[in-house]
Short mmCIF file of C-alpha atoms in Angstrom, two decimals:
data_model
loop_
_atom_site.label_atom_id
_atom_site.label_comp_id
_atom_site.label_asym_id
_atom_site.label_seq_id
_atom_site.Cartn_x
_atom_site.Cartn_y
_atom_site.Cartn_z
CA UNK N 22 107.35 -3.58 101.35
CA UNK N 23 107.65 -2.68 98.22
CA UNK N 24 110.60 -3.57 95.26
CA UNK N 25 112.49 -0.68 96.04
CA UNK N 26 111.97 -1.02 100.33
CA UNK N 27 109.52 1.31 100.73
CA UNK N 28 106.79 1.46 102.28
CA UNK N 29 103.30 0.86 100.62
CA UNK N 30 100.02 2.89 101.71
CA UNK N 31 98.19 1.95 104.43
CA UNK N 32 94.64 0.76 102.81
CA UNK N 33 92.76 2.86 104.90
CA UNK N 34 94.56 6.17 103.27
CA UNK N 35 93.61 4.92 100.00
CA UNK N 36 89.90 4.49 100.82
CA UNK N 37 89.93 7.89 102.36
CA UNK N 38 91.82 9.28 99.24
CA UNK N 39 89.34 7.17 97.10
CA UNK N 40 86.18 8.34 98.66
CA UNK N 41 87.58 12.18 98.26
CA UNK N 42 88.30 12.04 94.87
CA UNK N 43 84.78 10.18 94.10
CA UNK N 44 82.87 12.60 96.21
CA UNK N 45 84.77 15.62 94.25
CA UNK N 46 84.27 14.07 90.71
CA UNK N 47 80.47 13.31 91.57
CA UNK N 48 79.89 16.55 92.71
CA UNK N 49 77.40 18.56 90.10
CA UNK N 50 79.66 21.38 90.58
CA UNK N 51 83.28 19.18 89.28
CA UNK N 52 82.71 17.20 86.95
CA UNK N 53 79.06 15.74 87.67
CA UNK N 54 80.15 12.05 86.72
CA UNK N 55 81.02 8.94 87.74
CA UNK N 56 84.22 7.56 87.90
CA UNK N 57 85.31 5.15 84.13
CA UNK N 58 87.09 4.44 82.03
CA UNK N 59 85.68 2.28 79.13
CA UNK N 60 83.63 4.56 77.74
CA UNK N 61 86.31 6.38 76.51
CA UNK N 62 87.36 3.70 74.16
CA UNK N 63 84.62 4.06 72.16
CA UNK N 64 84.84 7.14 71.95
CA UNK N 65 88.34 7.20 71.34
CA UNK N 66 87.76 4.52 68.24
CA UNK N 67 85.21 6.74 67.26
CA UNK N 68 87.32 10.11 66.73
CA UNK N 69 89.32 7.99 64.92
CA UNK N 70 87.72 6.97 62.31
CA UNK N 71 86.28 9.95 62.17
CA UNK N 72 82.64 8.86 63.50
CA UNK N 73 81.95 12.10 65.30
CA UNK N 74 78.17 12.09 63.66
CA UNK N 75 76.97 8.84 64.07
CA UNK N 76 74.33 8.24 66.77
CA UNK N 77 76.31 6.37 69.38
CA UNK N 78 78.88 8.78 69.50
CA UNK N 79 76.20 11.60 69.95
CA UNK N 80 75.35 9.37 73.02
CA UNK N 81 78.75 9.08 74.78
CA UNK N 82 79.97 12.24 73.40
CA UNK N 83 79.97 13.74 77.21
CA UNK N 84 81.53 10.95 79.53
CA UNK N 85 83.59 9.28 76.48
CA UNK N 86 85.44 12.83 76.33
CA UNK N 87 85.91 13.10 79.78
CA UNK N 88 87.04 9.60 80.76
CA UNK N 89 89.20 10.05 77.98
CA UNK N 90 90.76 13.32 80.18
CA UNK N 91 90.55 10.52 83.24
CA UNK N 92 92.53 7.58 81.51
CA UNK N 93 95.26 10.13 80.79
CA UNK N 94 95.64 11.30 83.55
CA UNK N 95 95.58 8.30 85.68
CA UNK N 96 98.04 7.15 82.93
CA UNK N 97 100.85 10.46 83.91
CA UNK N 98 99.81 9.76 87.27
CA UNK N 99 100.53 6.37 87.55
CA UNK N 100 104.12 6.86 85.47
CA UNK N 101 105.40 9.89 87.45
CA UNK N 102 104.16 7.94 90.83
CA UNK N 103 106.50 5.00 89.68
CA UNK N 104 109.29 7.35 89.17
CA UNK N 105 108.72 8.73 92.45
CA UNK N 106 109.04 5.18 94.18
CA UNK N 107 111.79 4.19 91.75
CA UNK N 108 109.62 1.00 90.61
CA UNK N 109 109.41 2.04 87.10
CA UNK N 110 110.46 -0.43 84.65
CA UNK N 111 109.63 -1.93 81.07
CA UNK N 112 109.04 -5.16 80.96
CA UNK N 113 106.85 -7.32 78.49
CA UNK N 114 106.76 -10.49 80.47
CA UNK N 115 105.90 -10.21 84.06
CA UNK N 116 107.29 -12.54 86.81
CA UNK N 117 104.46 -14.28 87.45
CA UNK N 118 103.28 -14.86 84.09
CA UNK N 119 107.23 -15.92 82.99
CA UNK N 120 106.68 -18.53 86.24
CA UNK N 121 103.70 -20.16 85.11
CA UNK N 122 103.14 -19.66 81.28
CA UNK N 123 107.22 -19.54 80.22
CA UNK N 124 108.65 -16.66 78.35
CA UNK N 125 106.99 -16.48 74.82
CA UNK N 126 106.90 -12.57 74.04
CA UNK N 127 104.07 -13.30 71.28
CA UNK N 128 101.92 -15.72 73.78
CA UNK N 129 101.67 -12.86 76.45
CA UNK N 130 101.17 -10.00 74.00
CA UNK N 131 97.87 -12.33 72.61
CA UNK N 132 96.59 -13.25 76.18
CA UNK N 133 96.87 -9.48 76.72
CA UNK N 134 95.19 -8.51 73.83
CA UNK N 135 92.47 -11.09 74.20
CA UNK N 136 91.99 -10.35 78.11
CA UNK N 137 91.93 -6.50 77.50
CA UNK N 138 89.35 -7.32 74.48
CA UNK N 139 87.10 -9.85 76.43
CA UNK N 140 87.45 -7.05 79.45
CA UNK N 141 86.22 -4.05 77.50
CA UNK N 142 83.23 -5.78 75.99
CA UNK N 143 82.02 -7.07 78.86
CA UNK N 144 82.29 -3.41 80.37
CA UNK N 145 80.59 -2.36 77.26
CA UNK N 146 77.65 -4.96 77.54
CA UNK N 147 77.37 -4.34 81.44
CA UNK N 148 77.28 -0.57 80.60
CA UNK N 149 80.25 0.16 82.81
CA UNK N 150 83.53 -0.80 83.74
CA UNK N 151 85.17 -2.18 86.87
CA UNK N 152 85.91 1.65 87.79
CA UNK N 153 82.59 2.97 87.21
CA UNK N 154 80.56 0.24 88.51
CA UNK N 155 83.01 -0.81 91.27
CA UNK N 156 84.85 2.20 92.40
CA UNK N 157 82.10 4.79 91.74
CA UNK N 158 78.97 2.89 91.71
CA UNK N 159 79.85 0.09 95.20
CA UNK N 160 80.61 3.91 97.20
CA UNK N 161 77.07 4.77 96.12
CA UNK N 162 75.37 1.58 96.86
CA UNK N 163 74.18 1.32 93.39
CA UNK N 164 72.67 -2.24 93.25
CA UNK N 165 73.53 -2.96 89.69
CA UNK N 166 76.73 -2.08 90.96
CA UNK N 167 77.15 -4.31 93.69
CA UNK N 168 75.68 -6.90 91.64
CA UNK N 169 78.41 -6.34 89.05
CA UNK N 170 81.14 -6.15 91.55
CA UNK N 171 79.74 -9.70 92.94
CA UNK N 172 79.78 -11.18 90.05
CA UNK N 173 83.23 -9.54 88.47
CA UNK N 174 84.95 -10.77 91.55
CA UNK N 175 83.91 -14.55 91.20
CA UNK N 176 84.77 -14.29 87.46
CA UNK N 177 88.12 -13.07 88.80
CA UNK N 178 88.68 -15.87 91.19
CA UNK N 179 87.55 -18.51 88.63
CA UNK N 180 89.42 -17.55 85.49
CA UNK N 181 93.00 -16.92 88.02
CA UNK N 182 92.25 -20.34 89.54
CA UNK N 183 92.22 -21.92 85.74
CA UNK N 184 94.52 -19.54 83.91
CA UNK N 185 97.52 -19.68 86.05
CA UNK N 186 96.79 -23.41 86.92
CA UNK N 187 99.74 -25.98 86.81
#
């Protein structure tokens, strides 16, 4: 159940709903790639400061633009869904972190930043993020995929285990 009492989606629905969407974004005649998200950053950072000719950006111009397109609108997605199921709320300090690290606003915001950091550069060094290599690349039975989503999954485990330790 969720905050509200209702109901949350069976996990078979989701897979189902999952393996649609991947199979229509895949598809050479959609938009012929993948599903991600961190390449976007990059490419983000890069319009930014105004980078639009150097060499990387030349590389990533294709799938940084269009995750970009993806991250925003999993982002109005995600909102409007939690207004939908009334569980939208601001909060800085989540529950569970306020149980076991306390309440320190500028604590969480530097775990955040640090986590998001250490998260995007290993996405950049594996050449793929959690969504591309998990989502996207596990329903393909990529094996650098599966290998990846091994080895994200025990990093997972092991950093909870110490982080939110005792």
């Amino acid at each position: 159940m969720g905050e509200n009492g209702s109901k949350p989606l069976l996990w078979l629905w989701a897979g189902i709903l999952l393996a649609i969407l991947n199979t229509l974004i895949f598809n050479i005649n959609m938009s012929d790639r993948p599903i991600g998200a961190s390449t976007a950053f990059p490419y983000f950072s890069g319009l930014l400061a105004g980078l639009t000719d150097a060499d990387y950006m030349k590389d990533i111009v294709r799938s940084g633009s269009w995750e970009l397109y993806f991250l925003c609108g999993a982002l109005i997605g995600s909102f409007l869904s939690s207004l939908i199921s009334r569980d939208f709320k601001i909060q800085l300090i989540p529950e569970r972190w306020r149980d076991v690290k306390g309440g320190s606003a500028a604590k969480r915001v530097f775990w955040a930043f640090l986590g998001g950091f250490l998260l995007l550069f290993g996405a950049r060094l594996a050449d793929g993020c959690t969504s591309g290599h998990i989502l996207s690349g596990g329903m393909q039975l990529a094996v650098s995929s599966l290998v990846f989503g091994a080895v994200a999954i025990i990093t997972f485990l092991i950093t909870g285990k110490v982080f939110y330790r005792r």
